[in-house]
PDB file of C-alpha atoms in Angstrom:
ATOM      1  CA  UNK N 198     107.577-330.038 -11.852  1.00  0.00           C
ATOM      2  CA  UNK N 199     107.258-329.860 -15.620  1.00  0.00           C
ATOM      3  CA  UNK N 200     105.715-326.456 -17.314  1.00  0.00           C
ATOM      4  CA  UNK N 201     102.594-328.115 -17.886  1.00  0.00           C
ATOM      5  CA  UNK N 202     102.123-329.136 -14.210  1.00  0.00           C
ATOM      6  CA  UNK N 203     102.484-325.353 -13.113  1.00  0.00           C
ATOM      7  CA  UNK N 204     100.052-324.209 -15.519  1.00  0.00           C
ATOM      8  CA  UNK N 205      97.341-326.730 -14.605  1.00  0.00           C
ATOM      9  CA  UNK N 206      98.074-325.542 -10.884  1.00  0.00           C
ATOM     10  CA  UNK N 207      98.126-322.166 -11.785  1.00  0.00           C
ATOM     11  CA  UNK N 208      94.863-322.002 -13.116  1.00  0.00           C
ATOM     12  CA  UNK N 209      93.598-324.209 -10.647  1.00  0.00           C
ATOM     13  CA  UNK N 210      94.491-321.728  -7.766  1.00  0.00           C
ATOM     14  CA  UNK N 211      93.130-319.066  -9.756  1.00  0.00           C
ATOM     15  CA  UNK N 212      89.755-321.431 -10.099  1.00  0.00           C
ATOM     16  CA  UNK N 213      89.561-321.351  -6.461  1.00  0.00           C
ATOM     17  CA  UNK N 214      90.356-318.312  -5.364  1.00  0.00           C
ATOM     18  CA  UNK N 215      87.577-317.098  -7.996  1.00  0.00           C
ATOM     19  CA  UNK N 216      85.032-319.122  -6.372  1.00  0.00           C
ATOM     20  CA  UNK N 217      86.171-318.096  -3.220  1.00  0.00           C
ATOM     21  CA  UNK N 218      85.906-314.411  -4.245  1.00  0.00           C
ATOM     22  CA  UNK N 219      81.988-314.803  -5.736  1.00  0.00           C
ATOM     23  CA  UNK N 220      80.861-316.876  -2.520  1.00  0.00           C
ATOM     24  CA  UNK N 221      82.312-313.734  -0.984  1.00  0.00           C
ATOM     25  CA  UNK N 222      80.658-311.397  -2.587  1.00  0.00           C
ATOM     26  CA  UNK N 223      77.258-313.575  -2.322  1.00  0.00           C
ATOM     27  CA  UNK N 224      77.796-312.888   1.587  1.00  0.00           C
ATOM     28  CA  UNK N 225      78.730-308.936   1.049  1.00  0.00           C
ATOM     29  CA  UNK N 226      75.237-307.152   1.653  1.00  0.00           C
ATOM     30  CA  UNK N 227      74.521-309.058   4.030  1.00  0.00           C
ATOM     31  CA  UNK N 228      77.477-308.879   6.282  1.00  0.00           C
ATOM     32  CA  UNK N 229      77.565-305.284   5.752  1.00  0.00           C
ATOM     33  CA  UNK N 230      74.225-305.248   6.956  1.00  0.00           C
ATOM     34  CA  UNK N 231      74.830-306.902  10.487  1.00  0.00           C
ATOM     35  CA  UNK N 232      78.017-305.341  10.701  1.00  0.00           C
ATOM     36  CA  UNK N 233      76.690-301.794  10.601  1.00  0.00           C
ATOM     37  CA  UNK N 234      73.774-302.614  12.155  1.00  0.00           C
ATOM     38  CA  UNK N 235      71.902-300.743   9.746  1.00  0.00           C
ATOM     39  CA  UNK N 236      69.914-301.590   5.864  1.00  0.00           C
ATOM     40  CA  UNK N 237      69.175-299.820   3.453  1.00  0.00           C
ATOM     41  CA  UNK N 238      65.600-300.360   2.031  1.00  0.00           C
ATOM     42  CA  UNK N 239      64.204-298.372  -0.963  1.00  0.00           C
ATOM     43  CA  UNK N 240      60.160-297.061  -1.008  1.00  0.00           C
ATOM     44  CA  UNK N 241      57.998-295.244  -2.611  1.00  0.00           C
ATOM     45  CA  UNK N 242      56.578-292.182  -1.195  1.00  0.00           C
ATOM     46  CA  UNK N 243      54.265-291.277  -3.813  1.00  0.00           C
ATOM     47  CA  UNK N 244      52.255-294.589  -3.701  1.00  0.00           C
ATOM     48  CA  UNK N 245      49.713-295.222  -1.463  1.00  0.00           C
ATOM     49  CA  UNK N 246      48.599-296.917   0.444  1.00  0.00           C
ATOM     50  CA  UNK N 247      52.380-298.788  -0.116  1.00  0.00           C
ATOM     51  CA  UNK N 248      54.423-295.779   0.024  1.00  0.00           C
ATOM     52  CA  UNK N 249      53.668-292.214   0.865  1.00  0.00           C
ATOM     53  CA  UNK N 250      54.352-289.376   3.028  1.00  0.00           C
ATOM     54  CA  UNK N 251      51.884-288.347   6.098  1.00  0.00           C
ATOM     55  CA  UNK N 252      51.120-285.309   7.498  1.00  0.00           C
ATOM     56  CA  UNK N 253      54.014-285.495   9.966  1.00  0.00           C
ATOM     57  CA  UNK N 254      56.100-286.011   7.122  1.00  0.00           C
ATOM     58  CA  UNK N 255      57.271-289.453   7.449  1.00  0.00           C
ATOM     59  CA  UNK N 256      56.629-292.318   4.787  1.00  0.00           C
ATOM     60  CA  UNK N 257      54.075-295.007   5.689  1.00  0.00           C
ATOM     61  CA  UNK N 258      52.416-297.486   3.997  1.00  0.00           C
ATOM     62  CA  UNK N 259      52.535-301.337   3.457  1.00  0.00           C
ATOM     63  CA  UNK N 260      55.954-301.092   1.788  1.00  0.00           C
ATOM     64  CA  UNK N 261      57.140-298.769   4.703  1.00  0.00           C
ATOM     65  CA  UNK N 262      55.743-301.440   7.580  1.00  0.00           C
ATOM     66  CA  UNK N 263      57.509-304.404   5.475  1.00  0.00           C
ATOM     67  CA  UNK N 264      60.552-302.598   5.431  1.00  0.00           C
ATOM     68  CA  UNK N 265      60.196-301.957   9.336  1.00  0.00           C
ATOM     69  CA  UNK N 266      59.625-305.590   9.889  1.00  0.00           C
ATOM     70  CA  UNK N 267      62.511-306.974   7.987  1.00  0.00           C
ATOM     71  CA  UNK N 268      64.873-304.583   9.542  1.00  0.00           C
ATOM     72  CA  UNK N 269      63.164-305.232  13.308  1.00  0.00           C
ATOM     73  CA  UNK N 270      63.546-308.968  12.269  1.00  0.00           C
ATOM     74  CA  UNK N 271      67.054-309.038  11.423  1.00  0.00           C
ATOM     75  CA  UNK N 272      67.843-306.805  14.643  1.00  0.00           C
ATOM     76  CA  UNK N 273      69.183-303.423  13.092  1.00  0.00           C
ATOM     77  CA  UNK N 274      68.001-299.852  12.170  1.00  0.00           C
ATOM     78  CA  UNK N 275      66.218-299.021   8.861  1.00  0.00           C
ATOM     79  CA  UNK N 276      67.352-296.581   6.237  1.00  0.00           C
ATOM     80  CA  UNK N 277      64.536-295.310   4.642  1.00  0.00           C
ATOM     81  CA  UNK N 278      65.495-294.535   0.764  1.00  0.00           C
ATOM     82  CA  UNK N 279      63.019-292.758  -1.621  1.00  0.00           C
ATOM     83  CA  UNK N 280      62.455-294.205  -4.889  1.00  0.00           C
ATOM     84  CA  UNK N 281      60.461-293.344  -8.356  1.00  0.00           C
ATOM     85  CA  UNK N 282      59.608-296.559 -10.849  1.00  0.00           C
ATOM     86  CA  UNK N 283      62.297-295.118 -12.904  1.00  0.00           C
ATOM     87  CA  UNK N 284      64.820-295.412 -10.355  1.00  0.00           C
ATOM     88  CA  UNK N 285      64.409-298.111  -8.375  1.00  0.00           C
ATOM     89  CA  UNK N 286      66.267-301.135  -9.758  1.00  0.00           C
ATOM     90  CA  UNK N 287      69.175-298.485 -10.467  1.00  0.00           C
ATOM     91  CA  UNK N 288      69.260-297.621  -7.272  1.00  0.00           C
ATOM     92  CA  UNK N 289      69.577-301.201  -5.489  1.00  0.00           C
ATOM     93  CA  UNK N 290      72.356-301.962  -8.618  1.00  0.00           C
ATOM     94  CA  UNK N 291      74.781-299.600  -7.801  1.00  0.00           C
ATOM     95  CA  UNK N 292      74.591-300.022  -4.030  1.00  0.00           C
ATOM     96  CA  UNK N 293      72.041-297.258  -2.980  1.00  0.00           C
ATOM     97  CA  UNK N 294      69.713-299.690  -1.341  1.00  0.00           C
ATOM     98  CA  UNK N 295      70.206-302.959  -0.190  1.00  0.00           C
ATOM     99  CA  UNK N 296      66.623-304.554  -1.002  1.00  0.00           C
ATOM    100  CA  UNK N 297      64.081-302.613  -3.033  1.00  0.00           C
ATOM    101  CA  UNK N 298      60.474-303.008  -1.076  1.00  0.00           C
ATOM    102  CA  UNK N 299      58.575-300.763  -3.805  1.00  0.00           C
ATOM    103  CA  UNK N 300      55.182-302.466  -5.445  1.00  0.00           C
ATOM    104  CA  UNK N 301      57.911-304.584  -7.350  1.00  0.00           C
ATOM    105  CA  UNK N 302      56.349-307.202 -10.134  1.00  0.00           C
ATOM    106  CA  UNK N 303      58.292-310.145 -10.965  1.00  0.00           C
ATOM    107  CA  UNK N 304      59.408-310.814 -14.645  1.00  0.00           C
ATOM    108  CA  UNK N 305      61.757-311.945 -16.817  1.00  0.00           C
ATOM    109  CA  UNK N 306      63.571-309.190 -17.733  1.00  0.00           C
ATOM    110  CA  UNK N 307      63.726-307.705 -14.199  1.00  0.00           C
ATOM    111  CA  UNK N 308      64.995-311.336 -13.267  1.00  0.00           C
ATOM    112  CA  UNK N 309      68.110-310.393 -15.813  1.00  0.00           C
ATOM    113  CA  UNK N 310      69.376-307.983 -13.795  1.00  0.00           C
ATOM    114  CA  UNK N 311      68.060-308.518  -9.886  1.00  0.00           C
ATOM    115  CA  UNK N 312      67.109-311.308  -7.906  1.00  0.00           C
ATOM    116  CA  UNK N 313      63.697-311.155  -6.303  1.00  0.00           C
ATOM    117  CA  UNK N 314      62.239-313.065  -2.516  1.00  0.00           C
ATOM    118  CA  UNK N 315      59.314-314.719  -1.883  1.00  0.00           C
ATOM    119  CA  UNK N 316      55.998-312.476  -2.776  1.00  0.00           C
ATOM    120  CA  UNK N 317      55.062-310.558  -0.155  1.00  0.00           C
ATOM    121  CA  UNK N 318      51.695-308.523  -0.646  1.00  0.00           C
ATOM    122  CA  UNK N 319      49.103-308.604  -3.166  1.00  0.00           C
ATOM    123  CA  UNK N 320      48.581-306.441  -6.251  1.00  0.00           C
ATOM    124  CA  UNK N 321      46.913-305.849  -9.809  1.00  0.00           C
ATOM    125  CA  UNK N 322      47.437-303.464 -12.278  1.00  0.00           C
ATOM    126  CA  UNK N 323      44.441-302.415 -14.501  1.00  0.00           C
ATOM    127  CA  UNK N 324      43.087-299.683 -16.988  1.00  0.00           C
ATOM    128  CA  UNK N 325      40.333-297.168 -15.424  1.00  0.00           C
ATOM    129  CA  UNK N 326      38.070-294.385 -16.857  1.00  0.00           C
ATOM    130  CA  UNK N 327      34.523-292.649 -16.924  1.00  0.00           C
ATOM    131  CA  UNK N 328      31.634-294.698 -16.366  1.00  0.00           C
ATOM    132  CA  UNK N 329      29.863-293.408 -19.336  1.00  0.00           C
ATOM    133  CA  UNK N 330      32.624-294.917 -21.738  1.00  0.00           C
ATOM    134  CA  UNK N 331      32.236-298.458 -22.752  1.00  0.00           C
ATOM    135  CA  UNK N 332      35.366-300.815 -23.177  1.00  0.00           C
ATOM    136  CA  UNK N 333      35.419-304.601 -23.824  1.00  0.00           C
ATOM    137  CA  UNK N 334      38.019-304.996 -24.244  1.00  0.00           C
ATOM    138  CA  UNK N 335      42.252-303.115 -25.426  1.00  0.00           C
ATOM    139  CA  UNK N 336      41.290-303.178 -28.983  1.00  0.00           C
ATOM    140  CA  UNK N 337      38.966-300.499 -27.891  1.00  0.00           C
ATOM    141  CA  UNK N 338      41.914-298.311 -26.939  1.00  0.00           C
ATOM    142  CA  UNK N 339      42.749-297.526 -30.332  1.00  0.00           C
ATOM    143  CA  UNK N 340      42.333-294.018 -31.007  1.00  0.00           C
ATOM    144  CA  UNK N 341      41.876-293.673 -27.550  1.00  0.00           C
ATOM    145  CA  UNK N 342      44.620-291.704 -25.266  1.00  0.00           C
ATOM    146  CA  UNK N 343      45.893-293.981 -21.761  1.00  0.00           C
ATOM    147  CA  UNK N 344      48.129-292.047 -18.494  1.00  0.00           C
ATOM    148  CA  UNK N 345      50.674-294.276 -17.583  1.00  0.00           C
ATOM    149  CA  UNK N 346      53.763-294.319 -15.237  1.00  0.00           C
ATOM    150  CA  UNK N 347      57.320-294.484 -17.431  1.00  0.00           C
ATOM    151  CA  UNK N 348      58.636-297.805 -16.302  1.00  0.00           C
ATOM    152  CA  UNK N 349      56.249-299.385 -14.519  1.00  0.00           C
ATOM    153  CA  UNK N 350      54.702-302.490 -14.750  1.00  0.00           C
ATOM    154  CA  UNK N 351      51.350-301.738 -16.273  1.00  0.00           C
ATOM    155  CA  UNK N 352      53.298-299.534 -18.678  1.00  0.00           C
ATOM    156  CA  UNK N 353      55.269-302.933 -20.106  1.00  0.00           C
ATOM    157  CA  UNK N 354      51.594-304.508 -20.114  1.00  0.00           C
ATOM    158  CA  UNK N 355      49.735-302.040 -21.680  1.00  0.00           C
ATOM    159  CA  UNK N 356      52.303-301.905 -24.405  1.00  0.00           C
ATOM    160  CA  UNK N 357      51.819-305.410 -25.125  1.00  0.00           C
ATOM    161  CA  UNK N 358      48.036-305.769 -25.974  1.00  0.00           C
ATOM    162  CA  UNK N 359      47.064-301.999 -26.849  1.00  0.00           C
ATOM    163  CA  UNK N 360      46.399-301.706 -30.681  1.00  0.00           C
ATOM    164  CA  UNK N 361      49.480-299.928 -32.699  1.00  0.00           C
ATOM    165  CA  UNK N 362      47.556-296.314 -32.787  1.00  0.00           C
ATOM    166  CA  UNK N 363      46.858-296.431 -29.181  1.00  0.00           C
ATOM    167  CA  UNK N 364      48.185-292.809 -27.469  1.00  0.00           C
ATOM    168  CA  UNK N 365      49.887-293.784 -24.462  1.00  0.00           C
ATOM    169  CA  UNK N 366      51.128-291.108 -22.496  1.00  0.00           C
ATOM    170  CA  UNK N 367      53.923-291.903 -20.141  1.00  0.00           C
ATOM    171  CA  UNK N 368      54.558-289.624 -17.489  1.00  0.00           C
ATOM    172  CA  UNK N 369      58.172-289.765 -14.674  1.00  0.00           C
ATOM    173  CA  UNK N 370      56.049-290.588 -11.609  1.00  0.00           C
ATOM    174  CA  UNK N 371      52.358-291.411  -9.949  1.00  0.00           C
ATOM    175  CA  UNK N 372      51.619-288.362  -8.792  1.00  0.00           C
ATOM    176  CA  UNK N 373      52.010-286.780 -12.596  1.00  0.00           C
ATOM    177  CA  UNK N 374      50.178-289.994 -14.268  1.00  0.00           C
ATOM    178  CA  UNK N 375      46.972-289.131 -12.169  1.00  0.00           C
ATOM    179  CA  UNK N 376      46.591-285.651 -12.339  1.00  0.00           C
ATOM    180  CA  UNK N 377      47.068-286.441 -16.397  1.00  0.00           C
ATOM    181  CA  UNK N 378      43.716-288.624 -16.097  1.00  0.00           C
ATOM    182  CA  UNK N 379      41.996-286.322 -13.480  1.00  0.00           C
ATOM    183  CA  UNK N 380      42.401-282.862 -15.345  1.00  0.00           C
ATOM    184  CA  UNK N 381      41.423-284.953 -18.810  1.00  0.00           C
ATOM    185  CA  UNK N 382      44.464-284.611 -20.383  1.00  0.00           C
ATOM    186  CA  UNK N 383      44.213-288.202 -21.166  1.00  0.00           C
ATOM    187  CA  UNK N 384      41.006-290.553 -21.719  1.00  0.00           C
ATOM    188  CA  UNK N 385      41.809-293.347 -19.711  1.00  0.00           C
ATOM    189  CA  UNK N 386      44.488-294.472 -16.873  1.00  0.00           C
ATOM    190  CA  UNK N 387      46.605-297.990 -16.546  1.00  0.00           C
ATOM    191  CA  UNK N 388      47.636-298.180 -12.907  1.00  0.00           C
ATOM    192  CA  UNK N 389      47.781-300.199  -9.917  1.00  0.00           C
ATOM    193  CA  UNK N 390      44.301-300.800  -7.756  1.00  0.00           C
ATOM    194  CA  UNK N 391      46.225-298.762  -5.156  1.00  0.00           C
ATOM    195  CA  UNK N 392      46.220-295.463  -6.463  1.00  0.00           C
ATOM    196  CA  UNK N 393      43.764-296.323  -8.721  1.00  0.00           C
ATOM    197  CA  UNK N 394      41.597-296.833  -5.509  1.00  0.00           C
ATOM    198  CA  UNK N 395      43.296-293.083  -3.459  1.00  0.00           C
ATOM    199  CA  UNK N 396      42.022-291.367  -6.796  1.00  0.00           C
ATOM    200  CA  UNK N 397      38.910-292.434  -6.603  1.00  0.00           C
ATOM    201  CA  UNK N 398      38.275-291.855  -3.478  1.00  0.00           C
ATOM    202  CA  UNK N 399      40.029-288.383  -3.847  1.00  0.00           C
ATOM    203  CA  UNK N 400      37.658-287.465  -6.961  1.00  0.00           C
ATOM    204  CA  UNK N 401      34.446-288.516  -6.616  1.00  0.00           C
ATOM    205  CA  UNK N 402      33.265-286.550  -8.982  1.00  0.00           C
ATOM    206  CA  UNK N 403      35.584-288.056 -11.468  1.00  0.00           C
ATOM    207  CA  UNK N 404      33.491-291.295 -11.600  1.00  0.00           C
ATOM    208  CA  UNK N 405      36.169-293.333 -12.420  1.00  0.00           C
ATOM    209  CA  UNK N 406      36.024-297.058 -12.588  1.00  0.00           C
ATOM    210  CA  UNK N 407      37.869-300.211 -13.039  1.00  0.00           C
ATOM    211  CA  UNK N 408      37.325-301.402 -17.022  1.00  0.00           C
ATOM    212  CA  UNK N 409      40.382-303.896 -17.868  1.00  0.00           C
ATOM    213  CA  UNK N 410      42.586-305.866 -16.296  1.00  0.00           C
ATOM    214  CA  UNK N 411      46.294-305.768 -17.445  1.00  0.00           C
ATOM    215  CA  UNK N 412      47.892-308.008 -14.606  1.00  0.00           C
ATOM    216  CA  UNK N 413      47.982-309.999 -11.471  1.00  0.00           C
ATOM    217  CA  UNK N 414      51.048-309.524 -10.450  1.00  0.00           C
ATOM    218  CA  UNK N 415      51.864-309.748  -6.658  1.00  0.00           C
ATOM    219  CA  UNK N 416      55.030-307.742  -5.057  1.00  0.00           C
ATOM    220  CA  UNK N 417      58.469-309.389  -3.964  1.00  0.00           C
ATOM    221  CA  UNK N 418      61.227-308.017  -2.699  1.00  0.00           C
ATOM    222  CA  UNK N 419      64.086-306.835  -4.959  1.00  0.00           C
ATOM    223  CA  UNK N 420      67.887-308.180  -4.098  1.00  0.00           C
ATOM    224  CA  UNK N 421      71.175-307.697  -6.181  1.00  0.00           C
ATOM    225  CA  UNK N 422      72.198-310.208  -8.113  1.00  0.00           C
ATOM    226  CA  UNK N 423      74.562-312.364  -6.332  1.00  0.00           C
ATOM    227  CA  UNK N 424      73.146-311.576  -2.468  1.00  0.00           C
ATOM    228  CA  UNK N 425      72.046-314.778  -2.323  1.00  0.00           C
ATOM    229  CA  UNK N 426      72.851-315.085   1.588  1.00  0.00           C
ATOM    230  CA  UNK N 427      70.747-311.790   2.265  1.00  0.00           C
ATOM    231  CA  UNK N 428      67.484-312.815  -0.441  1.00  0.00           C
ATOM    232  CA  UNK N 429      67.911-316.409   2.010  1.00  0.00           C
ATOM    233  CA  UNK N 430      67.655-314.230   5.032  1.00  0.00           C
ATOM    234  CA  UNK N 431      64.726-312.183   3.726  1.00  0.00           C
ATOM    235  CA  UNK N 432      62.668-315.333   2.632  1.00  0.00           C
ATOM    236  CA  UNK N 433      62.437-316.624   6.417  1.00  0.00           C
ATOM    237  CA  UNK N 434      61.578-313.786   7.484  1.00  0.00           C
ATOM    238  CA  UNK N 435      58.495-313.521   5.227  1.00  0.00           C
ATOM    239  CA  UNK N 436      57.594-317.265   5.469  1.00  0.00           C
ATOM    240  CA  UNK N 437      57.488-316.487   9.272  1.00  0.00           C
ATOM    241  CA  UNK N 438      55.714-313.960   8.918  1.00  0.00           C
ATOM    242  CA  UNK N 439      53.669-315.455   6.651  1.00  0.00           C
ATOM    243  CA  UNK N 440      52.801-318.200   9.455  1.00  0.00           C
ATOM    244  CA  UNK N 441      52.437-315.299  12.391  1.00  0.00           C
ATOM    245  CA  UNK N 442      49.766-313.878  10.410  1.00  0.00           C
ATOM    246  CA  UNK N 443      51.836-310.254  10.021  1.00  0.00           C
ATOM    247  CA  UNK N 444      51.847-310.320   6.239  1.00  0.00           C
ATOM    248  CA  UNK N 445      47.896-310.623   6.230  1.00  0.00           C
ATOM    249  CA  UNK N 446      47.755-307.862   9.191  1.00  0.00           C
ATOM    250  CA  UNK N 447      49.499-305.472   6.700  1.00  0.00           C
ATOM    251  CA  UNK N 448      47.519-306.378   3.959  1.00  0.00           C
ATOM    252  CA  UNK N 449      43.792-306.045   6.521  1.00  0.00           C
ATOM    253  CA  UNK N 450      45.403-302.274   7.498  1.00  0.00           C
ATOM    254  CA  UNK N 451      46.186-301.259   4.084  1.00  0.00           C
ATOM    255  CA  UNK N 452      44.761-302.588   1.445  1.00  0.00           C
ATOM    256  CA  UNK N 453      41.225-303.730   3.205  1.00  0.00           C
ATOM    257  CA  UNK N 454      41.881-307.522   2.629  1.00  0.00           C
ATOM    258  CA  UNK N 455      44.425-310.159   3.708  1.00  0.00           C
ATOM    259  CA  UNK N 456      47.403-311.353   1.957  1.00  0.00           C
ATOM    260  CA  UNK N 457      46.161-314.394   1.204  1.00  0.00           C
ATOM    261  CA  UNK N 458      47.900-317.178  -0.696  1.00  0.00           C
ATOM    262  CA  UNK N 459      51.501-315.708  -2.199  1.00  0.00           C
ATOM    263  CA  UNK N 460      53.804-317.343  -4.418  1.00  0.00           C
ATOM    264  CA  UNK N 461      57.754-318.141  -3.268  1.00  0.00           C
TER     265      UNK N 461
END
């Protein structure tokens, strides 16, 4: 065999045995899964009604019943694992999670460094303040001081259309982005309809109210890039349950409305 016949079969072995290694890693969550009979699923706890911790001091929510399902679905126990906005990609890219159920928007940057399912609940992000205070529409921000969550969605939205002397106010989690807004350390709020919605209700006396929206933007599932056998997985479960009528059951219990129609 002449030195230029090894070298092509060199690197063709090499070729191979590269593919070979990436269609195994494409399988590794997922066989690690089934094999330890046990998944790792990150949620929020400081979200409701998606994520959050009751009175017996367990999380619940929508995110905490879709986490439940897939894991009841697939036949193995559920790891609950806490998770901020900040934190929650991190988390399922070095390993600490293997999905990310968390109010998680789709875009392209995200899409850069995780894959993403089909959508499985609904949800908008929008900006909220006093009743008294008029507000066609972002260019009357300017001047104007907004509470928003460091990372999140609505934060990357609000950024985009806000005029240049807009004071937004970015605070670590929820929990500190709302009392910002309640005690009037800030003029307005950008959040999601779900706490938007808890605070309300919490602070009547606030009289808060929807005024713009930033975003439609429905959750999916976050997967590491390269899981492709465990997003696969994940997808028939939520087309099934899609067609069972458990995604809209979810939605009816916590968010006061079905589903609806999703996109894949």
């Amino acid at each position: 065999m002449t030195p230029t016949k090894r070298a092509f079969l060199a690197s063709t072995v090499a070729l191979a045995a590269a593919l070979g290694l990436g269609h195994a890693h494409a399988q590794t969550a997922l066989d690690g899964v089934m094999k330890n009979k046990l998944i790792k699923i990150a949620v929020p706890t400081d979200f409701p009604p998606y994520g959050f911790v009751g009175i017996d001091l367990k999380p619940q929510g929508l995110d905490v019943d879709t986490a439940n399902l897939i894991a009841a679905k697939l036949g193995v126990k559920v790891e609950l694992v806490p998770v901020t906005s900040a934190n929650r990609i991190p988390y399922l890219q070095t390993k600490k999670a293997d999905l990310v159920i968390s109010t998680l928007g789709k875009n392209p940057e995200r899409e850069k460094v995780i894959d993403f399912t089909a959508a499985y609940s609904p949800f908008f992000q929008a900006v909220y303040g006093p009743k008294g205070s008029a507000l066609a529409d972002f260019n009357g921000l300017g001047g104007k001081s907004v509470a928003v969550t460091r990372g999140a969605i609505e934060d990357q939205e609000l950024s985009k259309v806000v005029p240049a002397n807009t004071d937004i106010k970015r605070f670590e989690d929820n929990n500190a982005t709302v009392s910002a807004f309640v005690s009037g350390q800030t003029q307005f709020i950008a959040t999601g309809v779900s706490v938007a919605d808890n605070m309300i209700k919490r602070n009547p006396a606030l009289g808060a109210e929807y005024k713009l929206l930033l975003k439609d933007s429905p959750n999916f599932i976050g997967v590491a890039k390269g899981e492709d056998a465990l997003r696969t997985k994940v997808n028939e479960i939520i087309v099934a349950a899609k067609k069972a009528g458990e995604l809209d059951a979810m939605a009816k219990k916590w968010l006061g409305r079905p589903a609806g129609t999703l996109p894949e």
